[in-house]
XYZ file of C-alpha atoms in Angstrom:
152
model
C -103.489 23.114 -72.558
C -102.940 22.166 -76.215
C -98.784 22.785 -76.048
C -98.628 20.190 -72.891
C -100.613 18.088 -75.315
C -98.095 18.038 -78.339
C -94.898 18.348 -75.668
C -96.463 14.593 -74.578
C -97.524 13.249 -77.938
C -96.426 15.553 -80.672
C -94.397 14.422 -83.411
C -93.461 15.218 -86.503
C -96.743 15.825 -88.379
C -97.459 17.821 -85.314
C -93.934 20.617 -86.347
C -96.430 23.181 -88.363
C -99.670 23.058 -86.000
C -97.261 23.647 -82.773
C -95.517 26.737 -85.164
C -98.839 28.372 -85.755
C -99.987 28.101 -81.927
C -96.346 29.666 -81.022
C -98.126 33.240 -82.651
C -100.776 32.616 -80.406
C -99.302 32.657 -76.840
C -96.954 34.525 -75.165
C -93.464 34.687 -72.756
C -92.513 31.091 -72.030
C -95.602 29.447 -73.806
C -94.072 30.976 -76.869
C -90.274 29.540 -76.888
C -91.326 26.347 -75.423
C -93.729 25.923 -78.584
C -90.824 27.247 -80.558
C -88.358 24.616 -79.411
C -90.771 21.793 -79.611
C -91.970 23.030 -83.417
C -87.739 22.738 -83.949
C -87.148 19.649 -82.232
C -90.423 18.375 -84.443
C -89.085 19.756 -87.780
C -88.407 16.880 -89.341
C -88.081 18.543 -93.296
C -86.688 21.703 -91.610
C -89.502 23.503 -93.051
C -89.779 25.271 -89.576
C -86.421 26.327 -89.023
C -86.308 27.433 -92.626
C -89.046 29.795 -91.284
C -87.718 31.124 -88.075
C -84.340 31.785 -90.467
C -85.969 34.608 -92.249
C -88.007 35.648 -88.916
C -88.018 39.463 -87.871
C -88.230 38.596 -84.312
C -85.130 38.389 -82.018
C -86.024 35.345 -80.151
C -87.197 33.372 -83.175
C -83.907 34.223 -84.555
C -82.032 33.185 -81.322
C -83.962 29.811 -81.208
C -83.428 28.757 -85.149
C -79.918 29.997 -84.840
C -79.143 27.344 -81.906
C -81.604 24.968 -82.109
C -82.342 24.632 -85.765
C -81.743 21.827 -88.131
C -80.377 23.774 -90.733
C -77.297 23.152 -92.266
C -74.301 25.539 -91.993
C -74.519 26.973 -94.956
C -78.327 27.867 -94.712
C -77.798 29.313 -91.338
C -74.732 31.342 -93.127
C -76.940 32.919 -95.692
C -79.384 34.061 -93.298
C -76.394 35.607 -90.807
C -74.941 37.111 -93.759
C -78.614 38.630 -94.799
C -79.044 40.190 -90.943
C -75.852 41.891 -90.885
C -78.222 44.156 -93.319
C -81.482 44.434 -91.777
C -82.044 48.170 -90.236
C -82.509 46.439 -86.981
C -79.439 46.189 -84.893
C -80.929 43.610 -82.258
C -80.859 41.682 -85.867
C -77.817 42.129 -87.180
C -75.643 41.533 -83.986
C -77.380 37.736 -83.837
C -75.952 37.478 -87.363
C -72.464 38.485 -86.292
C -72.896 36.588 -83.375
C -73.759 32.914 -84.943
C -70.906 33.771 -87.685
C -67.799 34.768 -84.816
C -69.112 31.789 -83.328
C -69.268 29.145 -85.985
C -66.771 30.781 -88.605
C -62.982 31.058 -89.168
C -60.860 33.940 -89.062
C -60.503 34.164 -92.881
C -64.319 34.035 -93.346
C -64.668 36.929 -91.017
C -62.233 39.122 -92.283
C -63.866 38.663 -95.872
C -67.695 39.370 -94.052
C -65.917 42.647 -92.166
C -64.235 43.785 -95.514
C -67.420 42.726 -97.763
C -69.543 44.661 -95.106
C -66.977 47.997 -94.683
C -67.042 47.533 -98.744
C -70.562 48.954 -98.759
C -69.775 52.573 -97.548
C -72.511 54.462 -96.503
C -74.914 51.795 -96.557
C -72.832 50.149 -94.074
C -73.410 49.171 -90.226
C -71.399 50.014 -87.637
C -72.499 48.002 -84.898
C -71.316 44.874 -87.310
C -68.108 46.678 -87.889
C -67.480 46.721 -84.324
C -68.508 43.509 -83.419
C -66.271 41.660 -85.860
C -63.405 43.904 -85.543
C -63.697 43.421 -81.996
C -62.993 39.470 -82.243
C -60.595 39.427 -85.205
C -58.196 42.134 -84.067
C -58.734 43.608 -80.420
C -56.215 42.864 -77.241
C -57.109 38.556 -76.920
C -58.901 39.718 -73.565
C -61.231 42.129 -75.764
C -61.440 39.784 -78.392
C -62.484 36.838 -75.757
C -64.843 39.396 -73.628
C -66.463 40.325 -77.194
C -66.899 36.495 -78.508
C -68.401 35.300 -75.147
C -70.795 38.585 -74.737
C -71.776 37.449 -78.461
C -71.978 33.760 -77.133
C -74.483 34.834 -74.596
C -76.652 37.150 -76.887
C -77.921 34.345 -79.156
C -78.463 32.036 -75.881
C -80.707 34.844 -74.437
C -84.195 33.909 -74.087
């Protein structure tokens, strides 16, 4: 169909028409388009997208296949670890254990802990988990989080 079209001839012009025919198909269809659309996105206007997606595999997709630069990237983790959804906010603590140092997750965990009630756990955990748990915890907890953003 149309995606085998743009996977052979596509190019950049093509990164927003292969985009809007990801939200038309489905399973495998859909992150194939996904990943083309990113590999397309010349201007990053794509990935800039995906970045402020609701949905998990979008996320997942601009996360490790995006263009972006660091620091766009960081401001959208940093925004998830405060969305109600908690499929969300662990792909936020998992691009930021990934990609940041220890001092810039200890100020994200004490920032995050900072906000009392309105605080989430599951980030709390997470972080805690790779900063200060037994370096077999901390190594299990860093490669689960490794292998949630590279889920499909």
């Amino acid at each position: 169909g149309l995606l085998r079209v743009y996977e052979a001839f596509g190019d950049k012009n093509d990164a927003e028409a292969v985009h809007e025919l990801s939200g038309k198909v489905y399973g495998t269809r859909r992150r194939r388009a996904l990943q083309l659309a990113l590999s397309l996105d010349a201007n990053k206007v794509i990935v800039r997208k995906m970045l402020v997606s609701e949905d998990v595999a979008t996320l997942r997709l601009a996360f490790v296949h995006g263009k972006a630069s660091d620091a766009e990237k960081r401001a959208a983790a940093v925004k998830l670890l405060l969305n109600e959804n908690s499929a969300l906010r662990k792909i936020g603590v998992a691009w930021l254990a990934k990609v940041e140092k220890k001092k810039a997750l200890e100020r994200f965990l004490l920032d995050h802990a900072a906000l009392g009630k309105k605080y989430f756990y599951n980030v709390v955990y997470w972080v805690d988990s790779v900063l200060y748990a037994p370096k077999e915890i901390s190594l299990a907890a860093r490669k689960h989080l490794d292998e949630y953003l590279l889920e499909p």
